[in-house]
Coordinates of C-alpha atoms in Angstrom, one line a residue:
X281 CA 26.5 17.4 -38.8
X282 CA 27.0 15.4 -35.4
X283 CA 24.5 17.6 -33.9
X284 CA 21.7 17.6 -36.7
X285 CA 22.2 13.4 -36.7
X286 CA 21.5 13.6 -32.9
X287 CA 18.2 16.1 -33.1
X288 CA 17.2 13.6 -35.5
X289 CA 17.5 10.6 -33.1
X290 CA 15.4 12.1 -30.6
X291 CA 12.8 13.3 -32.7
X292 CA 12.8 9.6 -34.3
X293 CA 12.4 8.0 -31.1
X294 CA 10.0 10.2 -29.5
X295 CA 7.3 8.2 -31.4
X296 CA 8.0 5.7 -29.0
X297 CA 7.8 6.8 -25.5
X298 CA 5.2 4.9 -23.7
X299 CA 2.5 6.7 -21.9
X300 CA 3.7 7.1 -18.7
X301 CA 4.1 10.3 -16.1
X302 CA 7.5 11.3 -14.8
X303 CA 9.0 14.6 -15.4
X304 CA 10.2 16.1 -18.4
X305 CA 14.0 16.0 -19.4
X306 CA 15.9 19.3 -18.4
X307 CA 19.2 20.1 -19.8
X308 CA 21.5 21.5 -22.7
X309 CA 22.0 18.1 -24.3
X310 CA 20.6 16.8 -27.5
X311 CA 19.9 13.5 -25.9
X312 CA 16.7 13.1 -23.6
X313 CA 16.5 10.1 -21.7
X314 CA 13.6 9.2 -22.7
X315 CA 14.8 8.2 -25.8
X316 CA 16.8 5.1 -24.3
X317 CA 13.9 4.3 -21.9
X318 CA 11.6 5.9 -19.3
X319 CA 12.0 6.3 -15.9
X320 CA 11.3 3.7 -13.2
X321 CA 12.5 1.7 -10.6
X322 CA 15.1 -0.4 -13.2
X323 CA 15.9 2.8 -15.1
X324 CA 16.5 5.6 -12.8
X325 CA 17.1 9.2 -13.6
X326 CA 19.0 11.9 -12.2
X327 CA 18.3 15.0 -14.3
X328 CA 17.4 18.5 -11.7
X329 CA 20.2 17.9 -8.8
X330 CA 22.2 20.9 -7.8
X331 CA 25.0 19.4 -10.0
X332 CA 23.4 18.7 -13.2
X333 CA 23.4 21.4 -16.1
X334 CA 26.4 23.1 -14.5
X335 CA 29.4 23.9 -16.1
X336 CA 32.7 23.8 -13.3
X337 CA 35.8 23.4 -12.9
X338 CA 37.7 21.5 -10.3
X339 CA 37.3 23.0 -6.8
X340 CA 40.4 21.8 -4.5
X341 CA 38.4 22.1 -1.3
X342 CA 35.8 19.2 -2.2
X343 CA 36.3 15.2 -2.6
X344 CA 33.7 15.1 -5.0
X345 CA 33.3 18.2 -7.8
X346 CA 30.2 16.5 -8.8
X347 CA 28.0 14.0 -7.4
X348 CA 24.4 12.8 -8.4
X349 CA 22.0 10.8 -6.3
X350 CA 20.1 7.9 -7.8
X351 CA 16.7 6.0 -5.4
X352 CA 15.6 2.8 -6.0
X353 CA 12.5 2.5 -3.8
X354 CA 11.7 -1.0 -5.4
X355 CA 11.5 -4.5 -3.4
X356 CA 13.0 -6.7 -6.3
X357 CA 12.8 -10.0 -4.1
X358 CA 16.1 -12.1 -2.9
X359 CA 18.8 -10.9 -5.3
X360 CA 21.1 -13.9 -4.4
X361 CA 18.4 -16.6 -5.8
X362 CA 17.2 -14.3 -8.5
X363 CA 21.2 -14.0 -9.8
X364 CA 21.5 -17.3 -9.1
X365 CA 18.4 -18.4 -11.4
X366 CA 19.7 -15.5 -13.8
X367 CA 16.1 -13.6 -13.1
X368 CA 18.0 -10.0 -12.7
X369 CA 20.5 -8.5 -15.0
X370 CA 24.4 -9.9 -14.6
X371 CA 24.9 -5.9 -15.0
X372 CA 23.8 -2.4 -14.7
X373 CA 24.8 0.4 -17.2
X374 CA 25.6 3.6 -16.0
X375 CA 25.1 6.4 -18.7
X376 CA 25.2 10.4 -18.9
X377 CA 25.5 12.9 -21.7
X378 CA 28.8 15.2 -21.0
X379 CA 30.1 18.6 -22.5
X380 CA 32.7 19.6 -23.3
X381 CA 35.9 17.0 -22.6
X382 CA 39.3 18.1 -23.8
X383 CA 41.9 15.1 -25.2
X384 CA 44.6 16.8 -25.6
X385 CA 47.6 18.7 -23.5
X386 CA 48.2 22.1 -23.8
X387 CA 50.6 24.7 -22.9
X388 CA 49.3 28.1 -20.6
X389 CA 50.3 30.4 -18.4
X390 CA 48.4 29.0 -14.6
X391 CA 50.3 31.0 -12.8
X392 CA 50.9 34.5 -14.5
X393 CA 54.6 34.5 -13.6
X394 CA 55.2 34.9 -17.9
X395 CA 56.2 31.3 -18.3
X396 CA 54.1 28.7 -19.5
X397 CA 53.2 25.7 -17.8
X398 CA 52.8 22.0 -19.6
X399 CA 49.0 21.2 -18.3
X400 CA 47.2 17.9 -19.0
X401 CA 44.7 16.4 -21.4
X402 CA 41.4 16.4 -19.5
X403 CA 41.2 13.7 -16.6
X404 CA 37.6 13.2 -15.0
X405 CA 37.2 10.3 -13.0
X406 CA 34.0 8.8 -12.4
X407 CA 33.0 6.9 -9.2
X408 CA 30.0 4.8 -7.8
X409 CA 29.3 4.7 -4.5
X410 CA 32.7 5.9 -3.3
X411 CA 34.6 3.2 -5.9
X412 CA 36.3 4.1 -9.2
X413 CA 34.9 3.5 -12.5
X414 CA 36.5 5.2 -15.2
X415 CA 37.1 8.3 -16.8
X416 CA 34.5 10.2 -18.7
X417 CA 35.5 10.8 -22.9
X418 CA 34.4 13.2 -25.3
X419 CA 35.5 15.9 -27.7
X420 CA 36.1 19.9 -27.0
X421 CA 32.3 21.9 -27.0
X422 CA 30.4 18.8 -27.7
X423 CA 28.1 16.6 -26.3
X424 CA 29.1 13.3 -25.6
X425 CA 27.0 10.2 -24.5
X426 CA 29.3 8.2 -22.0
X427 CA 28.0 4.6 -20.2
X428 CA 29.9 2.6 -18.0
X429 CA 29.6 -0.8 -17.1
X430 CA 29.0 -2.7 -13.4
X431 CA 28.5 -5.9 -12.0
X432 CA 24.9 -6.1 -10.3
X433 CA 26.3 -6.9 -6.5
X434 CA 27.5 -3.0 -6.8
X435 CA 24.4 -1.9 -6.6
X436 CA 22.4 -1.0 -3.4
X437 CA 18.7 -2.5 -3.8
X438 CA 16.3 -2.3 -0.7
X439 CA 16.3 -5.0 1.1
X440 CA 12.6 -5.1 1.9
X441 CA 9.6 -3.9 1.1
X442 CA 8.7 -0.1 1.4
X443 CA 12.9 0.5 2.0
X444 CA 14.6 2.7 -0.4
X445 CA 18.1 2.9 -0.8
X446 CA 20.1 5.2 -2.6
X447 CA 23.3 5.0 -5.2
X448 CA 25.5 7.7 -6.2
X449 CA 27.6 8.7 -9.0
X450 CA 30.4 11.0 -8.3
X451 CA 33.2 13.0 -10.7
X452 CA 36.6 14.4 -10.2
X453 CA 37.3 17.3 -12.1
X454 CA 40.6 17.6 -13.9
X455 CA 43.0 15.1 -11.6
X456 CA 45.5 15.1 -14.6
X457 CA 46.1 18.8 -13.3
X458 CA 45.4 18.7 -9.3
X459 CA 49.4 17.5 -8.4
X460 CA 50.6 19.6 -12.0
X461 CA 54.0 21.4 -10.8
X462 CA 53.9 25.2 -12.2
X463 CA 57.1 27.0 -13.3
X464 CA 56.7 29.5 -10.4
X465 CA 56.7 26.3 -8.1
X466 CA 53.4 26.1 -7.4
X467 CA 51.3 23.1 -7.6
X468 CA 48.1 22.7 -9.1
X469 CA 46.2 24.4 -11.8
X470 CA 42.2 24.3 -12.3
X471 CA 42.4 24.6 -16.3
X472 CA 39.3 22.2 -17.5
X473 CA 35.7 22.4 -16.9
X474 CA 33.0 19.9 -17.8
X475 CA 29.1 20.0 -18.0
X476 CA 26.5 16.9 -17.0
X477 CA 23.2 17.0 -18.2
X478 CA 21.5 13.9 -16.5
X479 CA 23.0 10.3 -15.3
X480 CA 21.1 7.3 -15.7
X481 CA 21.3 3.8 -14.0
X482 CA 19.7 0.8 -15.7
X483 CA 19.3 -2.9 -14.8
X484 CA 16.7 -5.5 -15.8
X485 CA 14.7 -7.8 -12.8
X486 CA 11.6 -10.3 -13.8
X487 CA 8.4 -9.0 -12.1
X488 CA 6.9 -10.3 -9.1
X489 CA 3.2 -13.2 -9.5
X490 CA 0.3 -12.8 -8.8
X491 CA -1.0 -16.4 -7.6
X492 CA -5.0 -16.9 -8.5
X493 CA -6.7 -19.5 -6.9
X494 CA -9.8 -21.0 -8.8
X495 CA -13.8 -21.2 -7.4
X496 CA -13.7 -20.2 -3.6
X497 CA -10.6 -18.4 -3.9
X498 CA -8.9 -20.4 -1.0
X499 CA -5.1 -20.2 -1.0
X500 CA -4.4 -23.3 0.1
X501 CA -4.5 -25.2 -3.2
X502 CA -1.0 -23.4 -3.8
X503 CA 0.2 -23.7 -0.3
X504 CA 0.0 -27.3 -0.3
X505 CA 0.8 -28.2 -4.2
X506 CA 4.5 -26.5 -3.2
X507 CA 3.9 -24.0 -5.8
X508 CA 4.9 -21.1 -3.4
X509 CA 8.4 -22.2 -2.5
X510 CA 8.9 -23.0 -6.2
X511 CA 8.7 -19.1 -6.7
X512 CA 10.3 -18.3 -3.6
X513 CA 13.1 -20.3 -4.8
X514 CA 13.3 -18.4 -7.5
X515 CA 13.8 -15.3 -5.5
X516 CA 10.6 -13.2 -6.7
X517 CA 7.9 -11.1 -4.3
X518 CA 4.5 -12.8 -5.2
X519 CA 0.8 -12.6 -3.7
X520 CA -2.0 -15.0 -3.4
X521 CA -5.2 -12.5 -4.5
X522 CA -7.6 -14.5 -2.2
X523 CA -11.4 -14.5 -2.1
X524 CA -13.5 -15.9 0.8
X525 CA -16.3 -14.4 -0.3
X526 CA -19.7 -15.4 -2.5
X527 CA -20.1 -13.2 -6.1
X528 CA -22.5 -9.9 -5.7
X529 CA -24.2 -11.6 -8.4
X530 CA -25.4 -15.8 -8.8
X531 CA -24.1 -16.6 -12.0
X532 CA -27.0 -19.2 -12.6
X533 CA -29.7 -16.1 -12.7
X534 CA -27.9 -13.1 -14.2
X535 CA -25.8 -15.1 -16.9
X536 CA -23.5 -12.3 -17.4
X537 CA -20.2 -13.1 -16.0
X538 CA -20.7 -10.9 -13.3
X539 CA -18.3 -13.1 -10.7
X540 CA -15.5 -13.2 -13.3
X541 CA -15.5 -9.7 -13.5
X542 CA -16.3 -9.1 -10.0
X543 CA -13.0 -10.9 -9.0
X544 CA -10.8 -9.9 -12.0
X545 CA -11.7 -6.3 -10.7
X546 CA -10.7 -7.6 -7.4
X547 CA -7.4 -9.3 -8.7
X548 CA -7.0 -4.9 -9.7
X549 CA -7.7 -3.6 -6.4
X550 CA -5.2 -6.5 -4.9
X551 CA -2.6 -5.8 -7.2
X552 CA -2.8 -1.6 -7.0
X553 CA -2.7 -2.3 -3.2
X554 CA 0.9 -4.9 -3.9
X555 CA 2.3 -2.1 -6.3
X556 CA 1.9 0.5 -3.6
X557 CA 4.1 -1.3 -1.0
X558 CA 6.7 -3.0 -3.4
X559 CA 6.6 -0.1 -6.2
X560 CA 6.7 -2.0 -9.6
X561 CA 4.1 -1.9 -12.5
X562 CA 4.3 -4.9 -14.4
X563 CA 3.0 -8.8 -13.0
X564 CA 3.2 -12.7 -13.9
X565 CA 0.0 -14.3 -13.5
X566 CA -0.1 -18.2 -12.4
X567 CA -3.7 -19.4 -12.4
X568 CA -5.6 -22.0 -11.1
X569 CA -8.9 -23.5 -12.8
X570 CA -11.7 -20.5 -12.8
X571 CA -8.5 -18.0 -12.5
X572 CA -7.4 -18.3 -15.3
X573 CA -11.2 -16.7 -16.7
X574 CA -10.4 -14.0 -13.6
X575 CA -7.1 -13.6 -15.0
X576 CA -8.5 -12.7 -18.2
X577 CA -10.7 -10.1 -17.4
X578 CA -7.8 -8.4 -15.2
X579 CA -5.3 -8.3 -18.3
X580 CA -8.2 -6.4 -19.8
X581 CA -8.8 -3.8 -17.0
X582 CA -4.8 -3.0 -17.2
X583 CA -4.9 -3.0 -21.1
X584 CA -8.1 -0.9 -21.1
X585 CA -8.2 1.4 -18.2
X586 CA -4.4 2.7 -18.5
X587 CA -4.3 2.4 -14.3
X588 CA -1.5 4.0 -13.3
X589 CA 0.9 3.0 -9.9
X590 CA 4.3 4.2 -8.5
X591 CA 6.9 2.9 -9.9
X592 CA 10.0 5.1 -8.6
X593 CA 11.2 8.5 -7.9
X594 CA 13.1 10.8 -10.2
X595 CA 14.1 14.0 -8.6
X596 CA 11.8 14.0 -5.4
X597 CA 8.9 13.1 -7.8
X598 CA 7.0 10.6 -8.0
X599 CA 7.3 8.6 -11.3
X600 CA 3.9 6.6 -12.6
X601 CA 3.2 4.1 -14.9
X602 CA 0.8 1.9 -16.1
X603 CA 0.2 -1.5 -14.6
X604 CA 0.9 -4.5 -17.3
X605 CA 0.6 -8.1 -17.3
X606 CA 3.6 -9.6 -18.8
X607 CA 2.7 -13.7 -18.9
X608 CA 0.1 -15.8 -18.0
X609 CA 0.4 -19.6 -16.7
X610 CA -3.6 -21.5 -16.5
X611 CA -3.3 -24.9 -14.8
X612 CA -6.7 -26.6 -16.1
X613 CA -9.0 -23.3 -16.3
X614 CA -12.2 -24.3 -17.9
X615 CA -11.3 -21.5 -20.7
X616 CA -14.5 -22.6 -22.9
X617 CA -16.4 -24.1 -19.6
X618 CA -17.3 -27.4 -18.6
X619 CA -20.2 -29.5 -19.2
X620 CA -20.2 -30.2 -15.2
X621 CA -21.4 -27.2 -15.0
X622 CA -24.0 -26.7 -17.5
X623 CA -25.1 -30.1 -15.8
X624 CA -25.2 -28.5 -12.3
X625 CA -27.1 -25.4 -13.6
X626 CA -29.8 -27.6 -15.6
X627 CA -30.3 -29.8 -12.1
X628 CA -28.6 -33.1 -14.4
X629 CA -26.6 -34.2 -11.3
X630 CA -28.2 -35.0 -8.2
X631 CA -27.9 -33.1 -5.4
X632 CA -26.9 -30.2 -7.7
X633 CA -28.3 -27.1 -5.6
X634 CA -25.3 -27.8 -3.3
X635 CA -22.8 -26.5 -5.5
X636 CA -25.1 -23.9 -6.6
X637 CA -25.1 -22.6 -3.3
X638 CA -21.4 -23.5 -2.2
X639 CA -20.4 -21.7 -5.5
X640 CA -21.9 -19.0 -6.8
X641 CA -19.9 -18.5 -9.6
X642 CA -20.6 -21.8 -11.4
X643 CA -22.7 -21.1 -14.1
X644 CA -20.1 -18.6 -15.3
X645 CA -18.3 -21.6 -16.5
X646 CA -20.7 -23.3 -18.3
X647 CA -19.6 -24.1 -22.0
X648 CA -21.8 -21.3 -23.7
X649 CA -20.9 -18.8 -21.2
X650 CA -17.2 -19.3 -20.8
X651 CA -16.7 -19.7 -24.6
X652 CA -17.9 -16.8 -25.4
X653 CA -16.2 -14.8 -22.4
X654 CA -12.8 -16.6 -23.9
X655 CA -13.8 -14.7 -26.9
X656 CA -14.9 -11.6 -26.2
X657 CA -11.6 -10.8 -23.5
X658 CA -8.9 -12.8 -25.7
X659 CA -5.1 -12.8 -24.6
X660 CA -3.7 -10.2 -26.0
X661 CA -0.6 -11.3 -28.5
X662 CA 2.3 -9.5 -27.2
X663 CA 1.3 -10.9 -23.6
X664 CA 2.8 -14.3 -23.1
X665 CA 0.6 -17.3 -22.2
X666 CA 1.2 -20.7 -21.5
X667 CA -2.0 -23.2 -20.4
X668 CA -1.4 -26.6 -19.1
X669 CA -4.4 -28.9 -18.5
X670 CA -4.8 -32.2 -17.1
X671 CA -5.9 -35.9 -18.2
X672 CA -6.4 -37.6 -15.4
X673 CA -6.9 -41.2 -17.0
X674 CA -3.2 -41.7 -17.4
X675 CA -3.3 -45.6 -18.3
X676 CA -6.0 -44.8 -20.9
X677 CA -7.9 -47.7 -19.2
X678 CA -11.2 -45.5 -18.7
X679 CA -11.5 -46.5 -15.1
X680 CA -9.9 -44.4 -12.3
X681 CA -7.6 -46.0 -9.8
X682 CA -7.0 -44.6 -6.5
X683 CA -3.5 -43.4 -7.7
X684 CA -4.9 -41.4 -10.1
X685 CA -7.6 -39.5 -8.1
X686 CA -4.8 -39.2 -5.1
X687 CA -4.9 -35.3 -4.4
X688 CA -8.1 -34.3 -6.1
X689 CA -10.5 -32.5 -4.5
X690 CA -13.4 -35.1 -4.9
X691 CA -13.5 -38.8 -4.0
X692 CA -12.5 -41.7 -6.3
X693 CA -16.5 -42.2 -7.0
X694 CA -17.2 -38.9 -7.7
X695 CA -14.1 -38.3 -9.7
X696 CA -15.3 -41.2 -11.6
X697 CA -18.8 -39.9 -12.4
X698 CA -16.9 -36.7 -13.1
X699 CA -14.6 -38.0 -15.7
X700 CA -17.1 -39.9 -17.3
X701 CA -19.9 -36.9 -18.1
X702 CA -16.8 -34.9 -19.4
X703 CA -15.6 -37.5 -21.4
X704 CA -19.0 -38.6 -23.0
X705 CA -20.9 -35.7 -23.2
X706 CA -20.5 -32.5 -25.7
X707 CA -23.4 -30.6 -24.4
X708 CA -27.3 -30.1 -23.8
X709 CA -30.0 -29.8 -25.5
X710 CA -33.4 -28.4 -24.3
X711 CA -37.0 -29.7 -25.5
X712 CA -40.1 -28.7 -24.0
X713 CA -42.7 -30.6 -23.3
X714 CA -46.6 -29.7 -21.6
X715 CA -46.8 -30.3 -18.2
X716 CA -49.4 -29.0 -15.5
X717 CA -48.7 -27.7 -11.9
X718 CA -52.3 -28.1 -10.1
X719 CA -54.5 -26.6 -13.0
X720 CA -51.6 -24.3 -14.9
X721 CA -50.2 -25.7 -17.8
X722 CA -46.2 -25.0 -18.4
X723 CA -43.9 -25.6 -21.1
X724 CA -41.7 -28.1 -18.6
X725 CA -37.8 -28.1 -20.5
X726 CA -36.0 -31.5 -21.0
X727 CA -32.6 -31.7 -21.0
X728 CA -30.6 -34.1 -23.7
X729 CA -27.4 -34.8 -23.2
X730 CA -25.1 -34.7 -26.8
X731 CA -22.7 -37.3 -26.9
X732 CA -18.7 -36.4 -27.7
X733 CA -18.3 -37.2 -31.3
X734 CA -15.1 -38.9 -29.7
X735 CA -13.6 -39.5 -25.8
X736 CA -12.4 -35.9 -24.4
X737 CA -9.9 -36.5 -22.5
X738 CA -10.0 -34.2 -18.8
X739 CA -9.1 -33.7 -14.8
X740 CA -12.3 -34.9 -14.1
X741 CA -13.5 -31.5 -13.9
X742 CA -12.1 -29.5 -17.0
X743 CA -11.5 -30.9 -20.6
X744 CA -7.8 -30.7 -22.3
X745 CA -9.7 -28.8 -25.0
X746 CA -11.6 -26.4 -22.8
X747 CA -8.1 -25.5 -20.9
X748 CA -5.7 -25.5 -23.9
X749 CA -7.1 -22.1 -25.5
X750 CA -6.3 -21.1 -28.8
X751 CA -5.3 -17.6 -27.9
X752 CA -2.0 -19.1 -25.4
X753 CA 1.4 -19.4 -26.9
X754 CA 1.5 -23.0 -25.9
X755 CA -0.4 -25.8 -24.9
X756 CA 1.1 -28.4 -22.6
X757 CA -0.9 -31.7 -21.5
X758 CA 0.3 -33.6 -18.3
X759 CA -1.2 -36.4 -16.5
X760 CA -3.2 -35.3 -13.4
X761 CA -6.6 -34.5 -12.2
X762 CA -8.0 -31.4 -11.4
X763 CA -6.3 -30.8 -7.7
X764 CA -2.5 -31.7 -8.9
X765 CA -2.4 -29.9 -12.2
X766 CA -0.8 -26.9 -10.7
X767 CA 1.7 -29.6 -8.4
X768 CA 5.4 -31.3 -9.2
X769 CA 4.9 -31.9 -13.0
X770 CA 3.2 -28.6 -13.8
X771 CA 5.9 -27.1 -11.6
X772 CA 8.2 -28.4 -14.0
X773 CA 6.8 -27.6 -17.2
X774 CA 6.3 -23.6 -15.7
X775 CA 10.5 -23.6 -14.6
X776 CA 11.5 -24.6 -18.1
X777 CA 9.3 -22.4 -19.5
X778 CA 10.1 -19.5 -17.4
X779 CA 13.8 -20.1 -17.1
X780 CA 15.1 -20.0 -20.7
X781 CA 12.0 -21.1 -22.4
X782 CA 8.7 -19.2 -24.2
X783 CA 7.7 -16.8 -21.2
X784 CA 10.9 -15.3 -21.4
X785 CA 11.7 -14.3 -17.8
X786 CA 14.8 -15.0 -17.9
X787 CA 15.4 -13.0 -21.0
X788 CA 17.6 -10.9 -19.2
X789 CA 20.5 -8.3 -20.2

């Protein structure tokens, strides 16, 4: 009956295997790993060494009768800060499937001198790294599953990037009978023999950021808002995916989003390239203004195009899985565009072919095109995504002081004439009316601005509304404008998010 229970199990839970590449389970055993998890860097495998699916007794002449080797070739980050900020598991489990494990003493004949000799119950002990453990348990010609415990500062991580370091689990055979007295005086009998079929060794980390800056693609927004020690405070890799480049394609002629795609594709490329060196899978995104649009079209090339990167080694192989965004933090992205924008692209602000030419990729937030690009690549539900946006009028007054412009990346005038478009007007709309260059005639278009049907409040660049989506798990409001929505108080609203709150990074076994 035990046995059929356990066939049942794994065909059960086979349903559930993610789509992944690592080799196939090997062994005797009803119990494939796979069915607890699949390999990577945080759930390693041991499962075709020269001591698995072997069947031995004790041999006197080794300190070890068994002994299984488990790489980590993963860069975790700082595993001091990340304990301390309880961003990696307070343990790691140890677990293998053993056969064949005798509980009770028995009475034989060791030495063949007619007599018999009182031997031992079965006594394997299991070590890590050289240290004791435990002892394995289990029933005569059976499987049994047996996991064992550890604090996390047992085990060996790299200690930088592209290191790998290696942990080993070791077994002595039958102790209860290596000192045994015989009747004929001898000493020592080799009476019990035991089987394992794999050994696993599982802990839990948060995954590393991906910073993404907004239109230019400059990293020193981050660098100087502090955001950067905030996560290397908290003891996690992370990469500014930079850009100091102009779109293949102007936004304001092809209308097609081509410069959000262009960089999400780019945020890809940066990522495969991070994953190589540091050998995880799985990202937490914290954008900035147009990133967060980037951001979106990246989660859809890893949801879509099942890109697969390193993510350990299992047996001399090569395990691969597919990359994954796990959260998503926008600091005032213009998620449903801006009408700053749409007035730059209709020529509505003077001296508007200056930011046509300084950014390329302005048109691909106006409100028409962003809107429907929030629609079209929505956050995907089991994804976690928190926006906070900006109001930069924090005494309600409706006229900007220079404490409230301090840090934004246009003077207190401009600012001023920012905030007030966004606030006042909902959109354009386009008339035409007859007008003549020389001797042609030309429908020439007129653009009417649509008042608000009440004040949007904004960073002087992007509206609350437009950067509190209705696809993010939460929407938080702060007071700042457009250059310090992604400083101290977003900082602070992330931490208690991340550490115990919605994004669930701390979420840790």
């Amino acid at each position: 009956m035990f046995k059929i229970i356990v066939l049942f199990a794994v065909l059960l839970f086979s349903a559930y295997i993610e789509s992944a590449e690592y080799p196939s389970h090997v062994g005797k055993s009803p119990f494939s790993f796979d069915t607890i998890n699949t390999p990577s860097n945080t759930f390693v495998v041991s499962d075709k060494g020269q001591d698995n699916d072997v069947y031995i007794l004790r041999d006197d002449a080794k300190t070890f009768d068994l002994q299984f080797s488990l790489k980590i070739d993963r860069y975790v980050g700082d595993v001091a800060k990340l304990k301390e900020n309880k961003l990696i598991s307070d343990k790691f489990i140890i677990s293998m499937p053993v056969f064949d494990v005798d509980n009770e003493s028995v009475l034989q004949d060791c030495d063949y001198d007619g007599e018999l000799d009182h031997l031992a119950a079965e006594i394997d002990e299991v070590y890590f790294n050289g240290e004791p453990i435990g002892f394995l348990s289990g029933s005569n010609e059976l499987w049994s599953e047996n996991t064992f415990e550890m604090d996390i500062s047992k085990l060996n991580l790299p200690t930088s990037p592209g290191e790998v370091s290696e942990n080993l689990v070791q077994i002595r055979i039958d102790i209860g009978n290596e000192n045994v007295e015989l009747s004929s005086g001898a000493i020592g009998c080799q009476k019990w023999a035991v089987e394992v079929d794999y050994v696993t060794l599982e802990y839990q980390v948060a995954d590393p950021v991906l910073f993404l800056p907004g239109m230019g693609g400059s990293d020193s927004a981050f660098k100087n808002s502090g955001y950067i020690q905030v996560v290397e405070d908290l003891g996690l890799p992370y990469l500014i995916v930079e850009h100091d480049h102009y779109p293949e394609k102007n936004a304001c002629i092809n209308n097609d989003a081509g410069s959000i795609k262009e960089f999400g594709g780019e945020i890809l490329n940066a990522a495969k390239e991070f994953s190589e060196m540091y050998k995880n899978n799985n990202f937490n995104l914290i954008a900035h203004s147009k990133g967060g649009l980037d951001a979106r079209y990246f989660v859809y090339l890893t949801n879509n195009s099942n890109v697969l990167v390193e993510n350990g080694v299992m047996d001399g192989s090569v395990i691969l899985k597919p990359m994954n965004v796990n959260s998503l933090v926008s600091h005032g992205s213009p998620f449903y565009g801006t009408i700053l924008a749409d007035a730059i692209k209709f020529d509505q602000i003077k001296y508007s072919i200056a930011p046509k030419i300084l950014f390329a990729d302005i048109c691909d937030i106006t409100i028409d095109m962003a809107t429907k690009f929030s629609e079209d690549y929505s956050f995907p539900s089991e994804q976690k995504f928190l926006s906070i946006s900006g109001n930069i009028d924090a005494d309600d007054n409706g006229t900007l002081s220079s404490d409230e412009v301090s840090g934004n990346q246009v003077n207190q005038h401009f600012s001023q004439r920012m905030f007030d478009l966004i606030k006042g007007v909902s959109h354009y709309e386009v008339n035409y009316e007859k007008a003549y260059f020389q001797s042609f005639e030309y429908d020439k278009p007129i653009y009417v601005p649509i008042p608000n049907s009440s004040p949007k409040q904004n960073d002087s660049m992007v509206s609350v509304d437009s950067a509190s989506p209705m696809d993010s798990n939460k929407n938080v409001s702060i007071y700042a404008n457009h250059g310090t929505v992604i400083q101290d108080k977003a900082q602070e609203v992330f931490l208690n998010e991340a550490l115990g709150g919605m994004l669930g990074w701390s979420n840790l076994k």
